[in-house]
Amino acid sequence: MYNMRNISTWLSISLELSMLWPCVISMNFVNIPTQEMKLANHVRVKRGWSWEPLYVIEEQEVKNPIYVGQLKTDSDGHDGSIKYVLFGEGAGTIFVMNENTGRISVLQKLDREEKPFYTLRAQAINRVTNVPVEAESEFVIKVLDVNDNEPKFNNEPYIAEVSEMSPKGTRVTQVIATDKDDPTHGNNARLVYSILQGQPQFSIEIKSGIIRVASQIDRETKDQYQVIVQVKDMIGDAGALSSTTTVKINVLDVNDNAPKFSLNTYEMTIIESSTVGEFVGAVLADDIDIGHNAEMIYSIDERGDYSMFNITTDALTQEGIITLNKLVDFESRRRYNIRVRAENKYNTALFDTATVRISVSNVDEPPVFLEKEYFMEIPESATVGSYVGSVTAKDPDGTDIMIRYGILHKKYSRPFEIHPNNGSIFTIKSLDREADIWHNITVSATEAKTAAYVSYVHVYIRVMDVNDNSPQLQNLPDIYVCEKSRIGQHVHTITAKDKDEPKLSHPFSFSQPPEESTSANFTITDNEDNTATILTAQDGYSSEDNPLFYLTVIINDNGTPSLSSTSTLTIKVCDCGIDNNTESCGKRGFLFYFLNSGAVIAISVFILLILVLALLVHIRCRKNQNSLNEKGEDLKENIVKYDDEGGGEEDTEAFDITGLRHHTVMRERKPKRPLRTDIQSMYRLSLGLGPDVAIFKEFLSEKLEEANADTNVLPLDYLHCYALEGTGSPTGSLSSLSLTETNVSEADLYY
């Protein structure tokens, strides 16, 4: 193999040399004579360089200098008077020149991929005069390529997809390789592709590397292929170098398979005490398609005992859940037969059927949970009725006994409920992670036949956080700004907090409403570390003109979706003194700033008005009291006392109330009026023991006539005004009305 590679390499070099040999470059350069030459000979002599093509084969092991080529000038008479000098890239280290003959040799191994050519300069000098006989000339030594680099694939690893049942020739993907060798030199960099593994399902285009489907593929037979692709240089000839790569091709599913029951006949058991709607059993049809293509719907054919049971499709497990539709009785009937049907959800032509035999029996064994404890998670944003997880308990005897699930309803388990038939836990209340992160509940599994057989298992439910709390300002003290503040001066730094987890809500951003940012007295600068700085937006503030400012702050979190809150800050203007320090502002209190605003004058005026009003009221009251004392008219009132509870009508006594006046006026006692013994009291009348209606009417008429004839008693519809508290009272009159004015006549008092 190694000899064949060397032979191929030397053949390529020989071919290249034979192609380039006729292209020997002869260059004539104009020799610029020196001043001495012009003096010696006034005739310009045309000189010229000539040399062989200069090439070096890469990767040659150099033990002794290897001849590359020769430079010579037509001025050289071969008498030893000309000295050749070499300059440029690698001169003296990689390349050397014989100063007598101009022969150039290489001293070390070269690599074309590192440097494909070298640019050098040569000069011919007269040994005696040390004057150049030829102008300095530039030439190139080219490094010839050999096939010493294997091709490499780009963009590895390769992963592609193709749908099953794709027609032949369908493009799958393309692999691309590159070769560092010289693409212009022979076939060293000409690549060809081939498949070492993956046929006959796939093929590859030899030049482009495009992989195509070569035969029909079935995902249900094989859903992934490892295709090994090889690339060779030198168009695959002898001595070519190669490399391989693996292309992983995933086969995508199409809906081309019908559901298939694992059994033709299913045996199930139900206890006779089961209620309508209880779980009977589950059937499962397998669809070898995947994803949506494997979804199916279950139904019961209308034959046999189909009306005794219902079947529904569990969207999570794709099982057919059979429930009881009518009550069963073990003594009446012990076996039922139904035919269930499973058909593809999106193609009803794809279906399968099976027979279900349901036996009625009793088993008195406690259920056993499949796991010792359960761990579940649910986001706090889950709506009421959201599915959390399922627990499963089986009968240890291996019989299909109906099992009921329940939750021991303690305080911490109230947000959850469990489906009594299939053990599915779902929410019945909204969750809040900030209130409770973990919920520990105890689930019971009870045999439907015998409630005494109960098993318990602990279920730990973790509430996952969502961004449902808006950020709020934190630790907000009184904020002051000095009257002598300048624009852009720091006022206060505010911070925010959020009940949500930091990874959901941080960082916060602070801003002002657009309508306030254009004409604001203060500005907010977001520090991008969950804090913001309040800066002044004007020069100077006045506590007399405007002692308070209100600044609206909008805080947004970084959650999805983003939540925000709006807070209004109160900034108080303070006379910070000579040192312009706000530390003393809080000690003065708010009353200091309020009084500074001119409120002292308003308070003083208000107090003065109250004093004047009180003085006027006092003078008015004294005047009314004096007028009443000077008037000699008696104001009297009768107090009628009925004292007939014990039987019999007692005389009514009139009491003189002149003693309530400051100046007592004696009143003549009136003769005692005769009493009517035939008139009973109102209490007796209420008991139905009173006189006749005619007698009572006569009594009222007499009283009315007597009242009309008495001129010393005020009319009943007259406004009675009591101007005095009573004899000896220091308070005086409490009434705002006065009947003792001198312009009130005696007739007016009665009428």
PDB file of C-alpha atoms in Angstrom, residues 340-566:
ATOM      1  CA  VAL A 340     -66.061  -2.872  22.746  1.00  0.00           C
ATOM      2  CA  ARG A 341     -64.723  -1.046  19.723  1.00  0.00           C
ATOM      3  CA  ALA A 342     -61.518   1.043  19.454  1.00  0.00           C
ATOM      4  CA  GLU A 343     -61.203   3.221  16.370  1.00  0.00           C
ATOM      5  CA  ASN A 344     -58.620   5.779  15.285  1.00  0.00           C
ATOM      6  CA  LYS A 345     -59.646   9.285  16.282  1.00  0.00           C
ATOM      7  CA  TYR A 346     -58.771  10.815  12.903  1.00  0.00           C
ATOM      8  CA  ASN A 347     -59.530   7.861  10.646  1.00  0.00           C
ATOM      9  CA  THR A 348     -62.586   5.843  11.648  1.00  0.00           C
ATOM     10  CA  ALA A 349     -61.790   3.257   8.990  1.00  0.00           C
ATOM     11  CA  LEU A 350     -58.959   2.047  11.246  1.00  0.00           C
ATOM     12  CA  PHE A 351     -60.509   0.110  14.167  1.00  0.00           C
ATOM     13  CA  ASP A 352     -60.537  -3.142  16.157  1.00  0.00           C
ATOM     14  CA  THR A 353     -63.035  -4.902  18.449  1.00  0.00           C
ATOM     15  CA  ALA A 354     -62.852  -7.151  21.509  1.00  0.00           C
ATOM     16  CA  THR A 355     -65.251  -8.953  23.822  1.00  0.00           C
ATOM     17  CA  VAL A 356     -65.505  -8.082  27.518  1.00  0.00           C
ATOM     18  CA  ARG A 357     -66.934 -10.586  30.000  1.00  0.00           C
ATOM     19  CA  ILE A 358     -67.929  -9.014  33.288  1.00  0.00           C
ATOM     20  CA  SER A 359     -68.529 -11.233  36.328  1.00  0.00           C
ATOM     21  CA  VAL A 360     -70.338 -10.205  39.496  1.00  0.00           C
ATOM     22  CA  SER A 361     -68.558 -11.356  42.665  1.00  0.00           C
ATOM     23  CA  ASN A 362     -67.233 -10.359  46.077  1.00  0.00           C
ATOM     24  CA  VAL A 363     -63.641 -10.239  47.339  1.00  0.00           C
ATOM     25  CA  ASP A 364     -62.832  -9.162  50.862  1.00  0.00           C
ATOM     26  CA  GLU A 365     -59.104  -8.249  50.624  1.00  0.00           C
ATOM     27  CA  PRO A 366     -57.622  -4.840  51.385  1.00  0.00           C
ATOM     28  CA  PRO A 367     -56.059  -3.019  48.441  1.00  0.00           C
ATOM     29  CA  VAL A 368     -52.328  -2.310  48.174  1.00  0.00           C
ATOM     30  CA  PHE A 369     -50.822   0.828  46.630  1.00  0.00           C
ATOM     31  CA  LEU A 370     -48.204   0.305  43.940  1.00  0.00           C
ATOM     32  CA  GLU A 371     -45.875   2.864  45.564  1.00  0.00           C
ATOM     33  CA  LYS A 372     -45.011   3.577  49.181  1.00  0.00           C
ATOM     34  CA  GLU A 373     -45.482   7.327  48.655  1.00  0.00           C
ATOM     35  CA  TYR A 374     -46.263   9.671  45.765  1.00  0.00           C
ATOM     36  CA  PHE A 375     -44.655  12.941  44.729  1.00  0.00           C
ATOM     37  CA  MET A 376     -46.556  15.280  42.382  1.00  0.00           C
ATOM     38  CA  GLU A 377     -46.206  18.820  41.048  1.00  0.00           C
ATOM     39  CA  ILE A 378     -48.692  21.380  39.757  1.00  0.00           C
ATOM     40  CA  PRO A 379     -48.299  25.081  38.875  1.00  0.00           C
ATOM     41  CA  GLU A 380     -50.095  27.554  41.071  1.00  0.00           C
ATOM     42  CA  SER A 381     -51.795  28.990  37.987  1.00  0.00           C
ATOM     43  CA  ALA A 382     -53.687  25.744  37.415  1.00  0.00           C
ATOM     44  CA  THR A 383     -57.415  26.247  37.144  1.00  0.00           C
ATOM     45  CA  VAL A 384     -59.925  24.547  39.388  1.00  0.00           C
ATOM     46  CA  GLY A 385     -60.396  20.979  38.211  1.00  0.00           C
ATOM     47  CA  SER A 386     -56.839  20.621  36.871  1.00  0.00           C
ATOM     48  CA  TYR A 387     -55.299  17.153  36.897  1.00  0.00           C
ATOM     49  CA  VAL A 388     -52.468  16.722  39.434  1.00  0.00           C
ATOM     50  CA  GLY A 389     -51.586  13.037  39.310  1.00  0.00           C
ATOM     51  CA  SER A 390     -52.918   9.561  39.986  1.00  0.00           C
ATOM     52  CA  VAL A 391     -52.495   6.908  42.629  1.00  0.00           C
ATOM     53  CA  THR A 392     -53.154   3.257  41.964  1.00  0.00           C
ATOM     54  CA  ALA A 393     -54.003   0.471  44.354  1.00  0.00           C
ATOM     55  CA  LYS A 394     -54.398  -3.182  43.444  1.00  0.00           C
ATOM     56  CA  ASP A 395     -56.000  -6.142  45.107  1.00  0.00           C
ATOM     57  CA  PRO A 396     -53.245  -8.426  46.416  1.00  0.00           C
ATOM     58  CA  ASP A 397     -55.297 -11.504  45.593  1.00  0.00           C
ATOM     59  CA  GLY A 398     -55.067 -10.673  41.902  1.00  0.00           C
ATOM     60  CA  THR A 399     -58.798 -10.382  41.330  1.00  0.00           C
ATOM     61  CA  ASP A 400     -60.399  -7.382  39.685  1.00  0.00           C
ATOM     62  CA  ILE A 401     -61.954  -5.862  42.772  1.00  0.00           C
ATOM     63  CA  MET A 402     -63.413  -2.399  42.549  1.00  0.00           C
ATOM     64  CA  ILE A 403     -61.355   0.080  44.590  1.00  0.00           C
ATOM     65  CA  ARG A 404     -62.521   3.439  45.792  1.00  0.00           C
ATOM     66  CA  TYR A 405     -60.151   6.287  46.491  1.00  0.00           C
ATOM     67  CA  GLY A 406     -60.604   9.114  48.936  1.00  0.00           C
ATOM     68  CA  ILE A 407     -58.728  11.869  50.769  1.00  0.00           C
ATOM     69  CA  LEU A 408     -58.676  12.307  54.517  1.00  0.00           C
ATOM     70  CA  HIS A 409     -60.060  15.828  54.585  1.00  0.00           C
ATOM     71  CA  LYS A 410     -57.823  17.739  56.901  1.00  0.00           C
ATOM     72  CA  LYS A 411     -57.125  21.446  56.764  1.00  0.00           C
ATOM     73  CA  TYR A 412     -54.098  21.160  54.498  1.00  0.00           C
ATOM     74  CA  SER A 413     -55.788  18.863  51.983  1.00  0.00           C
ATOM     75  CA  ARG A 414     -58.855  20.929  51.155  1.00  0.00           C
ATOM     76  CA  PRO A 415     -57.573  22.338  47.831  1.00  0.00           C
ATOM     77  CA  PHE A 416     -57.561  18.830  46.329  1.00  0.00           C
ATOM     78  CA  GLU A 417     -60.015  16.071  45.548  1.00  0.00           C
ATOM     79  CA  ILE A 418     -59.553  12.613  44.112  1.00  0.00           C
ATOM     80  CA  HIS A 419     -61.591  10.701  41.581  1.00  0.00           C
ATOM     81  CA  PRO A 420     -63.105   7.871  43.560  1.00  0.00           C
ATOM     82  CA  ASN A 421     -62.807   5.360  40.715  1.00  0.00           C
ATOM     83  CA  ASN A 422     -59.443   5.866  39.013  1.00  0.00           C
ATOM     84  CA  GLY A 423     -57.386   7.650  41.697  1.00  0.00           C
ATOM     85  CA  SER A 424     -56.897  10.852  39.679  1.00  0.00           C
ATOM     86  CA  ILE A 425     -56.171  13.804  41.950  1.00  0.00           C
ATOM     87  CA  PHE A 426     -57.427  17.197  40.808  1.00  0.00           C
ATOM     88  CA  THR A 427     -57.807  20.657  42.276  1.00  0.00           C
ATOM     89  CA  ILE A 428     -61.051  21.987  43.733  1.00  0.00           C
ATOM     90  CA  LYS A 429     -59.655  25.375  44.781  1.00  0.00           C
ATOM     91  CA  SER A 430     -57.161  27.851  43.457  1.00  0.00           C
ATOM     92  CA  LEU A 431     -53.578  27.380  44.637  1.00  0.00           C
ATOM     93  CA  ASP A 432     -51.164  29.951  45.960  1.00  0.00           C
ATOM     94  CA  ARG A 433     -47.496  29.019  46.213  1.00  0.00           C
ATOM     95  CA  GLU A 434     -46.809  32.050  48.361  1.00  0.00           C
ATOM     96  CA  ALA A 435     -49.233  30.692  50.965  1.00  0.00           C
ATOM     97  CA  ASP A 436     -48.357  26.969  50.774  1.00  0.00           C
ATOM     98  CA  ILE A 437     -45.553  25.427  48.732  1.00  0.00           C
ATOM     99  CA  TRP A 438     -46.163  21.829  49.783  1.00  0.00           C
ATOM    100  CA  HIS A 439     -49.440  20.034  50.391  1.00  0.00           C
ATOM    101  CA  ASN A 440     -49.267  16.700  52.191  1.00  0.00           C
ATOM    102  CA  ILE A 441     -52.398  14.613  51.836  1.00  0.00           C
ATOM    103  CA  THR A 442     -53.336  11.094  52.798  1.00  0.00           C
ATOM    104  CA  VAL A 443     -55.209   9.020  50.226  1.00  0.00           C
ATOM    105  CA  SER A 444     -57.280   6.029  51.177  1.00  0.00           C
ATOM    106  CA  ALA A 445     -58.087   3.018  49.024  1.00  0.00           C
ATOM    107  CA  THR A 446     -61.147   1.061  50.029  1.00  0.00           C
ATOM    108  CA  GLU A 447     -62.683  -2.026  48.579  1.00  0.00           C
ATOM    109  CA  ALA A 448     -66.108  -1.168  47.308  1.00  0.00           C
ATOM    110  CA  LYS A 449     -67.585  -4.331  48.791  1.00  0.00           C
ATOM    111  CA  THR A 450     -66.172  -4.150  52.293  1.00  0.00           C
ATOM    112  CA  ALA A 451     -65.481  -0.671  53.647  1.00  0.00           C
ATOM    113  CA  ALA A 452     -63.521  -2.137  56.564  1.00  0.00           C
ATOM    114  CA  TYR A 453     -60.594  -2.988  54.252  1.00  0.00           C
ATOM    115  CA  VAL A 454     -58.794   0.320  53.822  1.00  0.00           C
ATOM    116  CA  SER A 455     -55.224   1.192  52.847  1.00  0.00           C
ATOM    117  CA  TYR A 456     -53.501   4.579  53.115  1.00  0.00           C
ATOM    118  CA  VAL A 457     -50.681   6.299  51.263  1.00  0.00           C
ATOM    119  CA  HIS A 458     -49.041   9.721  51.619  1.00  0.00           C
ATOM    120  CA  VAL A 459     -49.094  12.056  48.628  1.00  0.00           C
ATOM    121  CA  TYR A 460     -46.774  15.080  48.586  1.00  0.00           C
ATOM    122  CA  ILE A 461     -47.851  17.793  46.146  1.00  0.00           C
ATOM    123  CA  ARG A 462     -45.484  20.658  45.357  1.00  0.00           C
ATOM    124  CA  VAL A 463     -46.975  23.912  44.050  1.00  0.00           C
ATOM    125  CA  MET A 464     -44.698  25.352  41.373  1.00  0.00           C
ATOM    126  CA  ASP A 465     -44.351  29.070  41.189  1.00  0.00           C
ATOM    127  CA  VAL A 466     -45.681  31.286  38.402  1.00  0.00           C
ATOM    128  CA  ASN A 467     -45.346  34.993  38.035  1.00  0.00           C
ATOM    129  CA  ASP A 468     -48.601  36.088  39.688  1.00  0.00           C
ATOM    130  CA  ASN A 469     -47.449  38.768  42.120  1.00  0.00           C
ATOM    131  CA  SER A 470     -46.596  42.263  41.090  1.00  0.00           C
ATOM    132  CA  PRO A 471     -43.557  43.958  42.636  1.00  0.00           C
ATOM    133  CA  GLN A 472     -44.100  46.407  45.478  1.00  0.00           C
ATOM    134  CA  LEU A 473     -41.997  49.147  47.017  1.00  0.00           C
ATOM    135  CA  GLN A 474     -40.125  48.045  50.122  1.00  0.00           C
ATOM    136  CA  ASN A 475     -39.173  49.848  53.357  1.00  0.00           C
ATOM    137  CA  LEU A 476     -40.367  53.259  52.236  1.00  0.00           C
ATOM    138  CA  PRO A 477     -39.500  55.995  54.811  1.00  0.00           C
ATOM    139  CA  ASP A 478     -40.331  59.699  54.642  1.00  0.00           C
ATOM    140  CA  ILE A 479     -38.680  61.295  51.611  1.00  0.00           C
ATOM    141  CA  TYR A 480     -37.405  64.886  51.776  1.00  0.00           C
ATOM    142  CA  VAL A 481     -35.908  67.222  49.228  1.00  0.00           C
ATOM    143  CA  CYS A 482     -33.971  70.342  50.156  1.00  0.00           C
ATOM    144  CA  GLU A 483     -35.141  73.728  48.990  1.00  0.00           C
ATOM    145  CA  LYS A 484     -31.709  74.530  47.647  1.00  0.00           C
ATOM    146  CA  SER A 485     -31.361  71.305  45.630  1.00  0.00           C
ATOM    147  CA  ARG A 486     -29.928  71.443  42.148  1.00  0.00           C
ATOM    148  CA  ILE A 487     -31.101  69.586  39.082  1.00  0.00           C
ATOM    149  CA  GLY A 488     -29.879  65.983  38.920  1.00  0.00           C
ATOM    150  CA  GLN A 489     -29.248  65.772  42.668  1.00  0.00           C
ATOM    151  CA  HIS A 490     -29.874  62.461  44.486  1.00  0.00           C
ATOM    152  CA  VAL A 491     -33.059  62.475  46.571  1.00  0.00           C
ATOM    153  CA  HIS A 492     -33.694  58.855  47.582  1.00  0.00           C
ATOM    154  CA  THR A 493     -33.063  55.260  46.503  1.00  0.00           C
ATOM    155  CA  ILE A 494     -36.103  52.999  46.366  1.00  0.00           C
ATOM    156  CA  THR A 495     -36.179  49.215  46.338  1.00  0.00           C
ATOM    157  CA  ALA A 496     -38.857  46.682  45.424  1.00  0.00           C
ATOM    158  CA  LYS A 497     -39.743  43.158  46.414  1.00  0.00           C
ATOM    159  CA  ASP A 498     -41.831  40.390  44.876  1.00  0.00           C
ATOM    160  CA  LYS A 499     -43.390  37.370  46.528  1.00  0.00           C
ATOM    161  CA  ASP A 500     -42.581  35.247  43.481  1.00  0.00           C
ATOM    162  CA  GLU A 501     -39.312  33.384  43.104  1.00  0.00           C
ATOM    163  CA  PRO A 502     -36.448  35.622  41.941  1.00  0.00           C
ATOM    164  CA  LYS A 503     -35.785  33.515  38.871  1.00  0.00           C
ATOM    165  CA  LEU A 504     -39.298  34.311  37.608  1.00  0.00           C
ATOM    166  CA  SER A 505     -39.556  37.974  38.509  1.00  0.00           C
ATOM    167  CA  HIS A 506     -36.088  39.535  38.684  1.00  0.00           C
ATOM    168  CA  PRO A 507     -34.811  41.943  37.648  1.00  0.00           C
ATOM    169  CA  PHE A 508     -37.344  44.715  38.225  1.00  0.00           C
ATOM    170  CA  SER A 509     -37.575  47.839  36.107  1.00  0.00           C
ATOM    171  CA  PHE A 510     -38.654  51.282  37.339  1.00  0.00           C
ATOM    172  CA  SER A 511     -40.265  54.012  35.262  1.00  0.00           C
ATOM    173  CA  GLN A 512     -42.636  56.971  35.329  1.00  0.00           C
ATOM    174  CA  PRO A 513     -45.935  57.364  33.500  1.00  0.00           C
ATOM    175  CA  PRO A 514     -45.414  58.941  30.063  1.00  0.00           C
ATOM    176  CA  GLU A 515     -47.679  61.868  30.934  1.00  0.00           C
ATOM    177  CA  GLU A 516     -45.550  62.697  33.994  1.00  0.00           C
ATOM    178  CA  SER A 517     -42.073  62.141  32.572  1.00  0.00           C
ATOM    179  CA  THR A 518     -42.291  65.223  30.335  1.00  0.00           C
ATOM    180  CA  SER A 519     -43.247  67.691  33.072  1.00  0.00           C
ATOM    181  CA  ALA A 520     -41.994  66.010  36.211  1.00  0.00           C
ATOM    182  CA  ASN A 521     -40.412  67.716  39.179  1.00  0.00           C
ATOM    183  CA  PHE A 522     -38.390  64.565  39.758  1.00  0.00           C
ATOM    184  CA  THR A 523     -36.982  61.808  37.564  1.00  0.00           C
ATOM    185  CA  ILE A 524     -36.405  58.113  38.207  1.00  0.00           C
ATOM    186  CA  THR A 525     -33.219  56.327  37.121  1.00  0.00           C
ATOM    187  CA  ASP A 526     -33.312  52.535  37.004  1.00  0.00           C
ATOM    188  CA  ASN A 527     -30.124  51.110  38.552  1.00  0.00           C
ATOM    189  CA  GLU A 528     -30.812  47.682  36.974  1.00  0.00           C
ATOM    190  CA  ASP A 529     -30.249  45.950  40.323  1.00  0.00           C
ATOM    191  CA  ASN A 530     -33.857  46.002  41.601  1.00  0.00           C
ATOM    192  CA  THR A 531     -33.339  49.551  42.862  1.00  0.00           C
ATOM    193  CA  ALA A 532     -33.984  52.974  41.389  1.00  0.00           C
ATOM    194  CA  THR A 533     -32.721  56.449  42.222  1.00  0.00           C
ATOM    195  CA  ILE A 534     -34.972  59.513  42.510  1.00  0.00           C
ATOM    196  CA  LEU A 535     -33.260  62.622  41.139  1.00  0.00           C
ATOM    197  CA  THR A 536     -34.333  66.261  41.136  1.00  0.00           C
ATOM    198  CA  ALA A 537     -35.531  67.646  37.823  1.00  0.00           C
ATOM    199  CA  GLN A 538     -35.341  71.340  38.644  1.00  0.00           C
ATOM    200  CA  ASP A 539     -33.231  73.864  40.518  1.00  0.00           C
ATOM    201  CA  GLY A 540     -34.698  74.727  43.899  1.00  0.00           C
ATOM    202  CA  TYR A 541     -38.015  74.024  45.656  1.00  0.00           C
ATOM    203  CA  SER A 542     -40.207  76.189  47.899  1.00  0.00           C
ATOM    204  CA  SER A 543     -41.889  74.802  51.009  1.00  0.00           C
ATOM    205  CA  GLU A 544     -44.220  77.802  51.131  1.00  0.00           C
ATOM    206  CA  ASP A 545     -45.452  77.535  47.548  1.00  0.00           C
ATOM    207  CA  ASN A 546     -45.597  73.767  47.345  1.00  0.00           C
ATOM    208  CA  PRO A 547     -44.574  71.816  50.466  1.00  0.00           C
ATOM    209  CA  LEU A 548     -45.500  68.399  49.015  1.00  0.00           C
ATOM    210  CA  PHE A 549     -44.857  66.656  45.699  1.00  0.00           C
ATOM    211  CA  TYR A 550     -46.308  63.393  44.499  1.00  0.00           C
ATOM    212  CA  LEU A 551     -44.231  61.081  42.307  1.00  0.00           C
ATOM    213  CA  THR A 552     -45.794  58.126  40.514  1.00  0.00           C
ATOM    214  CA  VAL A 553     -43.546  55.068  40.164  1.00  0.00           C
ATOM    215  CA  ILE A 554     -44.324  52.131  37.856  1.00  0.00           C
ATOM    216  CA  ILE A 555     -42.529  48.880  38.705  1.00  0.00           C
ATOM    217  CA  ASN A 556     -42.424  45.993  36.208  1.00  0.00           C
ATOM    218  CA  ASP A 557     -41.020  42.559  36.861  1.00  0.00           C
ATOM    219  CA  ASN A 558     -39.272  40.270  34.373  1.00  0.00           C
ATOM    220  CA  GLY A 559     -41.818  37.490  34.425  1.00  0.00           C
ATOM    221  CA  THR A 560     -43.899  36.039  31.627  1.00  0.00           C
ATOM    222  CA  PRO A 561     -46.284  37.722  31.432  1.00  0.00           C
ATOM    223  CA  SER A 562     -44.785  40.776  33.055  1.00  0.00           C
ATOM    224  CA  LEU A 563     -46.650  42.226  36.039  1.00  0.00           C
ATOM    225  CA  SER A 564     -46.508  45.777  37.260  1.00  0.00           C
ATOM    226  CA  SER A 565     -47.666  47.978  40.088  1.00  0.00           C
ATOM    227  CA  THR A 566     -48.053  51.710  40.488  1.00  0.00           C
TER     228      THR A 566
END
